[in-house]
Amino acid sequence: MRTIRVGSRKSKLALVQSGLVIESLSSKSDQFTFAIQHIVTKGDRILDVTLSKIGGKGLFVKEIERALLDGTIDFAVHSMKDMPAELPDGLEISSIPLRENPHDVLLSRGHKKLEELEPGAVVGTSSLRRAAQILQARPDLTIRPLRGNVDTRMARLNSGDFDAIILAAAGMNRLGVTEKGEDLPFHTMLPAVGQGALAIECRSEDAELKALLNTINHEETAVTVRAERSFLKRLNGSCQVPIAAYCERQNDGKLSLSGLIASPDGTKVLKTHCSGEKPELIGITAAEELLDQGAGEILSELGLESDSDA
């Protein structure tokens, strides 16, 4: 019987997500056992600086990918929104389980909605994507950085450090958090690429493991996430740029993708919407439409190009 080593960050959410995947895989086959190996990433070590200032996407995955490549672990479970558009040679996302709720949630003292917050109210988030969209909707609010795990962020809200904070609904649901909040609609807050989905990454050469992981792949989630990641890749997406996208299947069977790129202060927000049948083509087309609208100017102002991954 093969023991499969699963690399995981030590955060409560990362361990819960790894546990959910292991539970699903165990129900599909009794030919394997699983052992979790803790890995500390750069994003876990540096908590007092916003993600955009310490390297953007990849902060929570690079050390784990090194462990995959050197054979220390066999697979890892990532939040898809943390995954860079390009993966190292020899690694692949072999499985994407059913997506959780992709919305962002506003939690506030007094259970106020976004429109009900007082002018000047302090909203905590270190996500440039969230900050830009909040400021577009409510330019009279104040954004202040907030990092840490879900419990830490909620504690700072409850202690009065912030009037409101924004969390991912998926993380709250997986952790069993029942705090009352407002699911922000997509026209106000478009999610990060892949938000709510998990990425199970392993070595491309491990055919036995890939066959097992495929048993929990959710094809519809995988297809829509492919469209979003194609959009991200074309726009050179990283945490240094407020980029958002969400793709879903329409009633007529076509895929529908909404995309957005913004300046960090929310004063310039470009949006697009595309539909079609080929996920990668939809993502590229949506990105090209934003580039035609002037997305390249936003990227150049941030010192980035638009033709390769950051």
PDB file of C-alpha atoms in Angstrom:
ATOM      1  CA  MET A   1       0.000   0.000   0.000  1.00  0.00           C
ATOM      2  CA  ARG A   2       1.436   3.345  -1.053  1.00  0.00           C
ATOM      3  CA  THR A   3       1.618   6.213   1.427  1.00  0.00           C
ATOM      4  CA  ILE A   4       0.990   9.525  -0.327  1.00  0.00           C
ATOM      5  CA  ARG A   5       2.669  12.541   1.254  1.00  0.00           C
ATOM      6  CA  VAL A   6       0.541  15.670   1.146  1.00  0.00           C
ATOM      7  CA  GLY A   7       2.239  19.042   1.518  1.00  0.00           C
ATOM      8  CA  SER A   8       0.230  21.668   3.363  1.00  0.00           C
ATOM      9  CA  ARG A   9       0.707  25.042   4.957  1.00  0.00           C
ATOM     10  CA  LYS A  10       0.080  24.994   8.689  1.00  0.00           C
ATOM     11  CA  SER A  11      -2.812  27.446   8.677  1.00  0.00           C
ATOM     12  CA  LYS A  12      -6.155  26.119   9.867  1.00  0.00           C
ATOM     13  CA  LEU A  13      -7.760  26.698   6.459  1.00  0.00           C
ATOM     14  CA  ALA A  14      -4.942  24.994   4.541  1.00  0.00           C
ATOM     15  CA  LEU A  15      -5.128  21.946   6.807  1.00  0.00           C
ATOM     16  CA  VAL A  16      -8.921  21.802   6.519  1.00  0.00           C
ATOM     17  CA  GLN A  17      -8.697  21.970   2.728  1.00  0.00           C
ATOM     18  CA  SER A  18      -6.046  19.236   2.631  1.00  0.00           C
ATOM     19  CA  GLY A  19      -8.175  17.133   4.963  1.00  0.00           C
ATOM     20  CA  LEU A  20     -11.248  17.515   2.754  1.00  0.00           C
ATOM     21  CA  VAL A  21      -9.285  16.318  -0.282  1.00  0.00           C
ATOM     22  CA  ILE A  22      -7.792  13.377   1.606  1.00  0.00           C
ATOM     23  CA  GLU A  23     -11.263  12.398   2.818  1.00  0.00           C
ATOM     24  CA  SER A  24     -12.624  12.501  -0.735  1.00  0.00           C
ATOM     25  CA  LEU A  25      -9.721  10.455  -2.106  1.00  0.00           C
ATOM     26  CA  SER A  26     -10.019   7.880   0.695  1.00  0.00           C
ATOM     27  CA  SER A  27     -13.643   7.310  -0.282  1.00  0.00           C
ATOM     28  CA  LYS A  28     -12.575   6.535  -3.863  1.00  0.00           C
ATOM     29  CA  SER A  29      -9.879   3.959  -3.110  1.00  0.00           C
ATOM     30  CA  ASP A  30      -8.552   1.894  -0.201  1.00  0.00           C
ATOM     31  CA  GLN A  31      -5.203   1.292  -1.876  1.00  0.00           C
ATOM     32  CA  PHE A  32      -3.498   4.360  -0.404  1.00  0.00           C
ATOM     33  CA  THR A  33      -2.758   5.960   2.935  1.00  0.00           C
ATOM     34  CA  PHE A  34      -2.034   9.658   3.392  1.00  0.00           C
ATOM     35  CA  ALA A  35       0.370  11.658   5.543  1.00  0.00           C
ATOM     36  CA  ILE A  36       0.362  15.459   5.822  1.00  0.00           C
ATOM     37  CA  GLN A  37       3.688  17.262   5.830  1.00  0.00           C
ATOM     38  CA  HIS A  38       3.715  20.868   7.041  1.00  0.00           C
ATOM     39  CA  ILE A  39       5.496  23.467   4.913  1.00  0.00           C
ATOM     40  CA  VAL A  40       6.012  27.124   5.837  1.00  0.00           C
ATOM     41  CA  THR A  41       5.856  29.525   2.880  1.00  0.00           C
ATOM     42  CA  LYS A  42       7.132  33.064   2.439  1.00  0.00           C
ATOM     43  CA  GLY A  43       3.586  34.348   2.633  1.00  0.00           C
ATOM     44  CA  ASP A  44       3.222  32.673   6.046  1.00  0.00           C
ATOM     45  CA  ARG A  45       6.481  34.115   7.389  1.00  0.00           C
ATOM     46  CA  ILE A  46       5.895  37.752   6.407  1.00  0.00           C
ATOM     47  CA  LEU A  47       2.624  38.986   7.876  1.00  0.00           C
ATOM     48  CA  ASP A  48       3.263  42.691   8.404  1.00  0.00           C
ATOM     49  CA  VAL A  49       3.593  43.632   4.719  1.00  0.00           C
ATOM     50  CA  THR A  50       0.928  43.573   2.023  1.00  0.00           C
ATOM     51  CA  LEU A  51       1.235  40.727  -0.488  1.00  0.00           C
ATOM     52  CA  SER A  52       1.674  43.117  -3.395  1.00  0.00           C
ATOM     53  CA  LYS A  53       4.888  44.453  -1.832  1.00  0.00           C
ATOM     54  CA  ILE A  54       6.594  41.100  -1.254  1.00  0.00           C
ATOM     55  CA  GLY A  55       6.186  39.353  -4.569  1.00  0.00           C
ATOM     56  CA  GLY A  56       2.547  38.896  -5.492  1.00  0.00           C
ATOM     57  CA  LYS A  57       1.222  35.498  -6.539  1.00  0.00           C
ATOM     58  CA  GLY A  58       3.291  32.464  -5.646  1.00  0.00           C
ATOM     59  CA  LEU A  59       4.010  33.573  -2.076  1.00  0.00           C
ATOM     60  CA  PHE A  60       2.016  30.663  -0.690  1.00  0.00           C
ATOM     61  CA  VAL A  61       3.118  28.014  -3.199  1.00  0.00           C
ATOM     62  CA  LYS A  62       6.791  28.293  -4.167  1.00  0.00           C
ATOM     63  CA  GLU A  63       8.244  26.380  -1.207  1.00  0.00           C
ATOM     64  CA  ILE A  64       5.577  23.718  -1.657  1.00  0.00           C
ATOM     65  CA  GLU A  65       6.424  23.409  -5.348  1.00  0.00           C
ATOM     66  CA  ARG A  66      10.088  22.935  -4.471  1.00  0.00           C
ATOM     67  CA  ALA A  67       9.078  20.063  -2.174  1.00  0.00           C
ATOM     68  CA  LEU A  68       7.070  18.543  -5.014  1.00  0.00           C
ATOM     69  CA  LEU A  69       9.947  18.809  -7.445  1.00  0.00           C
ATOM     70  CA  ASP A  70      12.491  17.267  -5.075  1.00  0.00           C
ATOM     71  CA  GLY A  71      10.138  14.419  -4.157  1.00  0.00           C
ATOM     72  CA  THR A  72       9.649  15.379  -0.522  1.00  0.00           C
ATOM     73  CA  ILE A  73       5.877  15.406  -1.028  1.00  0.00           C
ATOM     74  CA  ASP A  74       3.576  13.891  -3.652  1.00  0.00           C
ATOM     75  CA  PHE A  75       0.799  16.442  -3.999  1.00  0.00           C
ATOM     76  CA  ALA A  76      -0.408  19.700  -2.497  1.00  0.00           C
ATOM     77  CA  VAL A  77      -3.783  21.372  -2.117  1.00  0.00           C
ATOM     78  CA  HIS A  78      -3.759  25.096  -2.881  1.00  0.00           C
ATOM     79  CA  SER A  79      -6.418  27.765  -2.989  1.00  0.00           C
ATOM     80  CA  MET A  80      -6.678  28.298  -6.734  1.00  0.00           C
ATOM     81  CA  LYS A  81      -6.614  32.080  -6.324  1.00  0.00           C
ATOM     82  CA  ASP A  82      -3.069  31.785  -4.926  1.00  0.00           C
ATOM     83  CA  MET A  83      -1.750  29.999  -8.013  1.00  0.00           C
ATOM     84  CA  PRO A  84       0.450  31.875 -10.526  1.00  0.00           C
ATOM     85  CA  ALA A  85      -0.618  31.680 -14.160  1.00  0.00           C
ATOM     86  CA  GLU A  86       2.492  29.643 -15.042  1.00  0.00           C
ATOM     87  CA  LEU A  87       3.616  26.487 -13.233  1.00  0.00           C
ATOM     88  CA  PRO A  88       7.180  25.119 -13.036  1.00  0.00           C
ATOM     89  CA  ASP A  89       8.174  22.491 -15.597  1.00  0.00           C
ATOM     90  CA  GLY A  90       7.342  19.039 -14.291  1.00  0.00           C
ATOM     91  CA  LEU A  91       4.328  20.109 -12.234  1.00  0.00           C
ATOM     92  CA  GLU A  92       0.655  20.358 -13.134  1.00  0.00           C
ATOM     93  CA  ILE A  93      -2.749  20.990 -11.627  1.00  0.00           C
ATOM     94  CA  SER A  94      -4.126  17.478 -11.916  1.00  0.00           C
ATOM     95  CA  SER A  95      -7.479  17.947 -10.247  1.00  0.00           C
ATOM     96  CA  ILE A  96      -9.933  20.739  -9.419  1.00  0.00           C
ATOM     97  CA  PRO A  97     -12.771  19.601  -7.119  1.00  0.00           C
ATOM     98  CA  LEU A  98     -16.227  21.160  -7.022  1.00  0.00           C
ATOM     99  CA  ARG A  99     -16.025  24.902  -6.436  1.00  0.00           C
ATOM    100  CA  GLU A 100     -17.250  26.494  -3.208  1.00  0.00           C
ATOM    101  CA  ASN A 101     -19.106  29.828  -3.027  1.00  0.00           C
ATOM    102  CA  PRO A 102     -16.900  32.266  -5.030  1.00  0.00           C
ATOM    103  CA  HIS A 103     -18.251  35.475  -3.461  1.00  0.00           C
ATOM    104  CA  ASP A 104     -16.465  37.887  -1.163  1.00  0.00           C
ATOM    105  CA  VAL A 105     -18.215  38.619   2.125  1.00  0.00           C
ATOM    106  CA  LEU A 106     -18.356  41.944   3.951  1.00  0.00           C
ATOM    107  CA  LEU A 107     -18.362  41.547   7.721  1.00  0.00           C
ATOM    108  CA  SER A 108     -19.036  44.702   9.694  1.00  0.00           C
ATOM    109  CA  ARG A 109     -19.678  45.811  13.236  1.00  0.00           C
ATOM    110  CA  GLY A 110     -23.403  46.225  13.637  1.00  0.00           C
ATOM    111  CA  HIS A 111     -23.980  43.954  10.607  1.00  0.00           C
ATOM    112  CA  LYS A 112     -24.150  46.913   8.233  1.00  0.00           C
ATOM    113  CA  LYS A 113     -24.134  46.427   4.480  1.00  0.00           C
ATOM    114  CA  LEU A 114     -21.575  48.150   2.264  1.00  0.00           C
ATOM    115  CA  GLU A 115     -24.004  50.915   1.355  1.00  0.00           C
ATOM    116  CA  GLU A 116     -24.812  51.469   5.040  1.00  0.00           C
ATOM    117  CA  LEU A 117     -21.263  52.086   6.273  1.00  0.00           C
ATOM    118  CA  GLU A 118     -20.624  55.606   7.525  1.00  0.00           C
ATOM    119  CA  PRO A 119     -18.462  57.906   5.358  1.00  0.00           C
ATOM    120  CA  GLY A 120     -14.838  57.442   6.412  1.00  0.00           C
ATOM    121  CA  ALA A 121     -15.499  53.977   7.837  1.00  0.00           C
ATOM    122  CA  VAL A 122     -12.335  51.853   7.916  1.00  0.00           C
ATOM    123  CA  VAL A 123     -12.394  48.662   5.832  1.00  0.00           C
ATOM    124  CA  GLY A 124      -9.615  46.129   6.364  1.00  0.00           C
ATOM    125  CA  THR A 125      -8.100  44.280   3.416  1.00  0.00           C
ATOM    126  CA  SER A 126      -4.644  43.780   1.930  1.00  0.00           C
ATOM    127  CA  SER A 127      -6.084  42.694  -1.413  1.00  0.00           C
ATOM    128  CA  LEU A 128      -5.616  45.319  -4.105  1.00  0.00           C
ATOM    129  CA  ARG A 129      -8.490  43.713  -6.018  1.00  0.00           C
ATOM    130  CA  ARG A 130     -10.880  44.112  -3.108  1.00  0.00           C
ATOM    131  CA  ALA A 131      -9.639  47.598  -2.233  1.00  0.00           C
ATOM    132  CA  ALA A 132     -10.023  48.908  -5.788  1.00  0.00           C
ATOM    133  CA  GLN A 133     -13.583  47.643  -6.132  1.00  0.00           C
ATOM    134  CA  ILE A 134     -14.626  48.876  -2.693  1.00  0.00           C
ATOM    135  CA  LEU A 135     -13.232  52.322  -3.480  1.00  0.00           C
ATOM    136  CA  GLN A 136     -15.012  52.377  -6.828  1.00  0.00           C
ATOM    137  CA  ALA A 137     -18.325  51.673  -5.092  1.00  0.00           C
ATOM    138  CA  ARG A 138     -17.620  53.791  -2.008  1.00  0.00           C
ATOM    139  CA  PRO A 139     -14.764  56.272  -2.573  1.00  0.00           C
ATOM    140  CA  ASP A 140     -15.620  57.865   0.788  1.00  0.00           C
ATOM    141  CA  LEU A 141     -14.416  54.808   2.725  1.00  0.00           C
ATOM    142  CA  THR A 142     -10.913  54.289   4.143  1.00  0.00           C
ATOM    143  CA  ILE A 143      -8.944  51.148   3.260  1.00  0.00           C
ATOM    144  CA  ARG A 144      -6.318  49.876   5.684  1.00  0.00           C
ATOM    145  CA  PRO A 145      -4.114  46.773   5.346  1.00  0.00           C
ATOM    146  CA  LEU A 146      -5.210  43.615   7.136  1.00  0.00           C
ATOM    147  CA  ARG A 147      -3.529  40.219   6.897  1.00  0.00           C
ATOM    148  CA  GLY A 148      -3.573  37.053   8.978  1.00  0.00           C
ATOM    149  CA  ASN A 149      -5.861  34.050   9.251  1.00  0.00           C
ATOM    150  CA  VAL A 150      -9.645  34.285   9.420  1.00  0.00           C
ATOM    151  CA  ASP A 151      -9.745  34.194  13.222  1.00  0.00           C
ATOM    152  CA  THR A 152      -7.168  36.984  13.474  1.00  0.00           C
ATOM    153  CA  ARG A 153      -9.030  39.209  11.047  1.00  0.00           C
ATOM    154  CA  MET A 154     -12.363  38.677  12.757  1.00  0.00           C
ATOM    155  CA  ALA A 155     -10.805  39.385  16.163  1.00  0.00           C
ATOM    156  CA  ARG A 156      -9.454  42.709  14.924  1.00  0.00           C
ATOM    157  CA  LEU A 157     -12.879  43.605  13.573  1.00  0.00           C
ATOM    158  CA  ASN A 158     -14.529  42.748  16.880  1.00  0.00           C
ATOM    159  CA  SER A 159     -11.912  44.678  18.847  1.00  0.00           C
ATOM    160  CA  GLY A 160     -12.743  47.854  16.941  1.00  0.00           C
ATOM    161  CA  ASP A 161      -9.603  48.143  14.788  1.00  0.00           C
ATOM    162  CA  PHE A 162     -11.847  48.148  11.706  1.00  0.00           C
ATOM    163  CA  ASP A 163     -15.437  48.990  10.926  1.00  0.00           C
ATOM    164  CA  ALA A 164     -15.602  46.226   8.327  1.00  0.00           C
ATOM    165  CA  ILE A 165     -13.446  43.517   6.765  1.00  0.00           C
ATOM    166  CA  ILE A 166     -13.758  41.381   3.637  1.00  0.00           C
ATOM    167  CA  LEU A 167     -13.283  37.617   3.596  1.00  0.00           C
ATOM    168  CA  ALA A 168     -13.790  34.893   0.998  1.00  0.00           C
ATOM    169  CA  ALA A 169     -17.051  33.025   1.472  1.00  0.00           C
ATOM    170  CA  ALA A 170     -15.334  29.778   0.507  1.00  0.00           C
ATOM    171  CA  GLY A 171     -12.833  29.979   3.366  1.00  0.00           C
ATOM    172  CA  MET A 172     -15.553  30.872   5.843  1.00  0.00           C
ATOM    173  CA  ASN A 173     -17.693  27.931   4.725  1.00  0.00           C
ATOM    174  CA  ARG A 174     -14.836  25.436   4.867  1.00  0.00           C
ATOM    175  CA  LEU A 175     -13.927  26.606   8.366  1.00  0.00           C
ATOM    176  CA  GLY A 176     -17.527  26.493   9.522  1.00  0.00           C
ATOM    177  CA  VAL A 177     -17.646  30.231  10.286  1.00  0.00           C
ATOM    178  CA  THR A 178     -21.265  31.276  10.770  1.00  0.00           C
ATOM    179  CA  GLU A 179     -20.739  35.009  11.330  1.00  0.00           C
ATOM    180  CA  LYS A 180     -23.459  37.005   9.593  1.00  0.00           C
ATOM    181  CA  GLY A 181     -22.185  39.002   6.622  1.00  0.00           C
ATOM    182  CA  GLU A 182     -23.121  40.385   3.218  1.00  0.00           C
ATOM    183  CA  ASP A 183     -22.274  38.320   0.136  1.00  0.00           C
ATOM    184  CA  LEU A 184     -21.090  41.096  -2.167  1.00  0.00           C
ATOM    185  CA  PRO A 185     -22.730  40.811  -5.618  1.00  0.00           C
ATOM    186  CA  PHE A 186     -20.453  40.324  -8.609  1.00  0.00           C
ATOM    187  CA  HIS A 187     -21.354  43.729 -10.060  1.00  0.00           C
ATOM    188  CA  THR A 188     -19.833  45.250  -6.908  1.00  0.00           C
ATOM    189  CA  MET A 189     -17.065  42.776  -6.129  1.00  0.00           C
ATOM    190  CA  LEU A 190     -15.863  40.429  -8.867  1.00  0.00           C
ATOM    191  CA  PRO A 191     -13.843  37.593  -7.283  1.00  0.00           C
ATOM    192  CA  ALA A 192     -10.222  36.667  -7.769  1.00  0.00           C
ATOM    193  CA  VAL A 193      -9.422  34.224 -10.557  1.00  0.00           C
ATOM    194  CA  GLY A 194     -10.284  30.745  -9.311  1.00  0.00           C
ATOM    195  CA  GLN A 195     -11.761  31.978  -6.031  1.00  0.00           C
ATOM    196  CA  GLY A 196     -13.630  29.212  -4.246  1.00  0.00           C
ATOM    197  CA  ALA A 197     -11.828  26.470  -6.187  1.00  0.00           C
ATOM    198  CA  LEU A 198      -8.996  24.225  -5.021  1.00  0.00           C
ATOM    199  CA  ALA A 199      -5.943  23.341  -7.102  1.00  0.00           C
ATOM    200  CA  ILE A 200      -4.400  19.928  -6.501  1.00  0.00           C
ATOM    201  CA  GLU A 201      -0.848  20.057  -7.811  1.00  0.00           C
ATOM    202  CA  CYS A 202       1.450  17.080  -8.371  1.00  0.00           C
ATOM    203  CA  ARG A 203       4.367  15.916 -10.535  1.00  0.00           C
ATOM    204  CA  SER A 204       3.401  15.382 -14.163  1.00  0.00           C
ATOM    205  CA  GLU A 205       5.241  12.038 -14.240  1.00  0.00           C
ATOM    206  CA  ASP A 206       3.235  10.450 -11.397  1.00  0.00           C
ATOM    207  CA  ALA A 207       0.638   8.591 -13.481  1.00  0.00           C
ATOM    208  CA  GLU A 208      -0.680   6.500 -10.596  1.00  0.00           C
ATOM    209  CA  LEU A 209      -1.379   9.517  -8.421  1.00  0.00           C
ATOM    210  CA  LYS A 210      -2.847  11.526 -11.297  1.00  0.00           C
ATOM    211  CA  ALA A 211      -5.341   8.723 -11.962  1.00  0.00           C
ATOM    212  CA  LEU A 212      -6.411   8.836  -8.312  1.00  0.00           C
ATOM    213  CA  LEU A 213      -6.693  12.632  -8.252  1.00  0.00           C
ATOM    214  CA  ASN A 214      -8.793  12.576 -11.401  1.00  0.00           C
ATOM    215  CA  THR A 215     -11.518  10.702  -9.500  1.00  0.00           C
ATOM    216  CA  ILE A 216     -12.397  13.902  -7.592  1.00  0.00           C
ATOM    217  CA  ASN A 217     -11.983  16.329 -10.482  1.00  0.00           C
ATOM    218  CA  HIS A 218     -15.124  18.372 -11.178  1.00  0.00           C
ATOM    219  CA  GLU A 219     -15.116  18.986 -14.907  1.00  0.00           C
ATOM    220  CA  GLU A 220     -17.446  21.992 -14.906  1.00  0.00           C
ATOM    221  CA  THR A 221     -15.334  23.759 -12.280  1.00  0.00           C
ATOM    222  CA  ALA A 222     -12.161  22.855 -14.154  1.00  0.00           C
ATOM    223  CA  VAL A 223     -13.476  24.285 -17.438  1.00  0.00           C
ATOM    224  CA  THR A 224     -14.612  27.594 -15.963  1.00  0.00           C
ATOM    225  CA  VAL A 225     -11.381  28.009 -13.991  1.00  0.00           C
ATOM    226  CA  ARG A 226      -9.380  27.379 -17.177  1.00  0.00           C
ATOM    227  CA  ALA A 227     -11.126  30.338 -18.786  1.00  0.00           C
ATOM    228  CA  GLU A 228     -10.353  32.562 -15.802  1.00  0.00           C
ATOM    229  CA  ARG A 229      -6.706  31.507 -15.677  1.00  0.00           C
ATOM    230  CA  SER A 230      -6.338  32.125 -19.406  1.00  0.00           C
ATOM    231  CA  PHE A 231      -7.569  35.666 -18.755  1.00  0.00           C
ATOM    232  CA  LEU A 232      -5.100  36.033 -15.878  1.00  0.00           C
ATOM    233  CA  LYS A 233      -2.165  34.760 -17.909  1.00  0.00           C
ATOM    234  CA  ARG A 234      -2.783  37.133 -20.817  1.00  0.00           C
ATOM    235  CA  LEU A 235      -2.907  40.110 -18.455  1.00  0.00           C
ATOM    236  CA  ASN A 236       0.236  39.102 -16.565  1.00  0.00           C
ATOM    237  CA  GLY A 237      -1.834  38.740 -13.422  1.00  0.00           C
ATOM    238  CA  SER A 238      -0.341  38.968  -9.952  1.00  0.00           C
ATOM    239  CA  CYS A 239      -1.260  40.329  -6.535  1.00  0.00           C
ATOM    240  CA  GLN A 240       0.413  43.552  -7.679  1.00  0.00           C
ATOM    241  CA  VAL A 241      -2.491  44.224 -10.050  1.00  0.00           C
ATOM    242  CA  PRO A 242      -6.202  44.396  -9.164  1.00  0.00           C
ATOM    243  CA  ILE A 243      -7.471  41.735 -11.581  1.00  0.00           C
ATOM    244  CA  ALA A 244     -10.739  39.831 -11.181  1.00  0.00           C
ATOM    245  CA  ALA A 245     -12.672  37.308 -13.248  1.00  0.00           C
ATOM    246  CA  TYR A 246     -15.520  34.866 -12.932  1.00  0.00           C
ATOM    247  CA  CYS A 247     -16.764  32.346 -15.479  1.00  0.00           C
ATOM    248  CA  GLU A 248     -19.962  30.313 -15.377  1.00  0.00           C
ATOM    249  CA  ARG A 249     -22.095  28.183 -17.682  1.00  0.00           C
ATOM    250  CA  GLN A 250     -25.163  29.882 -19.160  1.00  0.00           C
ATOM    251  CA  ASN A 251     -28.520  28.219 -19.763  1.00  0.00           C
ATOM    252  CA  ASP A 252     -27.722  27.952 -23.480  1.00  0.00           C
ATOM    253  CA  GLY A 253     -24.620  25.902 -22.661  1.00  0.00           C
ATOM    254  CA  LYS A 254     -22.098  28.623 -23.486  1.00  0.00           C
ATOM    255  CA  LEU A 255     -19.472  29.842 -21.061  1.00  0.00           C
ATOM    256  CA  SER A 256     -19.811  33.409 -19.823  1.00  0.00           C
ATOM    257  CA  LEU A 257     -16.831  35.296 -18.376  1.00  0.00           C
ATOM    258  CA  SER A 258     -16.802  38.679 -16.657  1.00  0.00           C
ATOM    259  CA  GLY A 259     -13.383  40.296 -16.226  1.00  0.00           C
ATOM    260  CA  LEU A 260     -11.960  43.393 -14.611  1.00  0.00           C
ATOM    261  CA  ILE A 261      -8.702  45.257 -14.169  1.00  0.00           C
ATOM    262  CA  ALA A 262      -8.336  48.391 -12.058  1.00  0.00           C
ATOM    263  CA  SER A 263      -5.900  50.908 -10.719  1.00  0.00           C
ATOM    264  CA  PRO A 264      -5.151  50.209  -7.028  1.00  0.00           C
ATOM    265  CA  ASP A 265      -7.003  53.357  -5.893  1.00  0.00           C
ATOM    266  CA  GLY A 266     -10.156  52.357  -7.773  1.00  0.00           C
ATOM    267  CA  THR A 267     -10.269  55.535  -9.862  1.00  0.00           C
ATOM    268  CA  LYS A 268      -9.826  53.600 -13.104  1.00  0.00           C
ATOM    269  CA  VAL A 269     -11.815  50.368 -13.472  1.00  0.00           C
ATOM    270  CA  LEU A 270     -12.091  48.543 -16.809  1.00  0.00           C
ATOM    271  CA  LYS A 271     -14.657  45.780 -17.265  1.00  0.00           C
ATOM    272  CA  THR A 272     -15.471  43.279 -19.975  1.00  0.00           C
ATOM    273  CA  HIS A 273     -17.814  40.388 -20.636  1.00  0.00           C
ATOM    274  CA  CYS A 274     -17.333  37.546 -23.133  1.00  0.00           C
ATOM    275  CA  SER A 275     -19.131  34.321 -23.934  1.00  0.00           C
ATOM    276  CA  GLY A 276     -18.324  31.318 -26.063  1.00  0.00           C
ATOM    277  CA  GLU A 277     -17.515  27.630 -26.000  1.00  0.00           C
ATOM    278  CA  LYS A 278     -13.704  27.393 -25.712  1.00  0.00           C
ATOM    279  CA  PRO A 279     -12.498  28.390 -22.225  1.00  0.00           C
ATOM    280  CA  GLU A 280      -8.956  29.455 -23.122  1.00  0.00           C
ATOM    281  CA  LEU A 281     -10.177  31.507 -26.079  1.00  0.00           C
ATOM    282  CA  ILE A 282     -12.805  33.270 -23.955  1.00  0.00           C
ATOM    283  CA  GLY A 283     -10.168  34.246 -21.403  1.00  0.00           C
ATOM    284  CA  ILE A 284      -7.780  35.585 -24.020  1.00  0.00           C
ATOM    285  CA  THR A 285     -10.552  37.457 -25.827  1.00  0.00           C
ATOM    286  CA  ALA A 286     -11.716  39.113 -22.594  1.00  0.00           C
ATOM    287  CA  ALA A 287      -8.140  40.126 -21.760  1.00  0.00           C
ATOM    288  CA  GLU A 288      -7.603  41.551 -25.230  1.00  0.00           C
ATOM    289  CA  GLU A 289     -10.764  43.630 -24.894  1.00  0.00           C
ATOM    290  CA  LEU A 290      -9.423  45.134 -21.671  1.00  0.00           C
ATOM    291  CA  LEU A 291      -6.080  45.833 -23.317  1.00  0.00           C
ATOM    292  CA  ASP A 292      -7.983  47.654 -26.068  1.00  0.00           C
ATOM    293  CA  GLN A 293      -9.695  49.701 -23.370  1.00  0.00           C
ATOM    294  CA  GLY A 294      -6.370  50.754 -21.875  1.00  0.00           C
ATOM    295  CA  ALA A 295      -5.403  47.968 -19.469  1.00  0.00           C
ATOM    296  CA  GLY A 296      -1.839  48.237 -20.733  1.00  0.00           C
ATOM    297  CA  GLU A 297      -1.634  51.719 -19.248  1.00  0.00           C
ATOM    298  CA  ILE A 298      -2.575  50.394 -15.815  1.00  0.00           C
ATOM    299  CA  LEU A 299       0.004  47.632 -16.127  1.00  0.00           C
ATOM    300  CA  SER A 300       2.736  50.006 -17.278  1.00  0.00           C
ATOM    301  CA  GLU A 301       1.983  52.407 -14.421  1.00  0.00           C
ATOM    302  CA  LEU A 302       2.584  49.503 -12.054  1.00  0.00           C
ATOM    303  CA  GLY A 303       5.819  48.605 -13.831  1.00  0.00           C
ATOM    304  CA  LEU A 304       4.446  45.417 -15.386  1.00  0.00           C
ATOM    305  CA  GLU A 305       4.080  44.081 -18.904  1.00  0.00           C
ATOM    306  CA  SER A 306       1.075  42.239 -20.273  1.00  0.00           C
ATOM    307  CA  ASP A 307       2.581  39.378 -22.263  1.00  0.00           C
ATOM    308  CA  SER A 308       3.979  37.009 -19.619  1.00  0.00           C
ATOM    309  CA  ASP A 309       3.407  35.943 -16.043  1.00  0.00           C
ATOM    310  CA  ALA A 310       4.819  38.103 -13.264  1.00  0.00           C
TER     311      ALA A 310
END
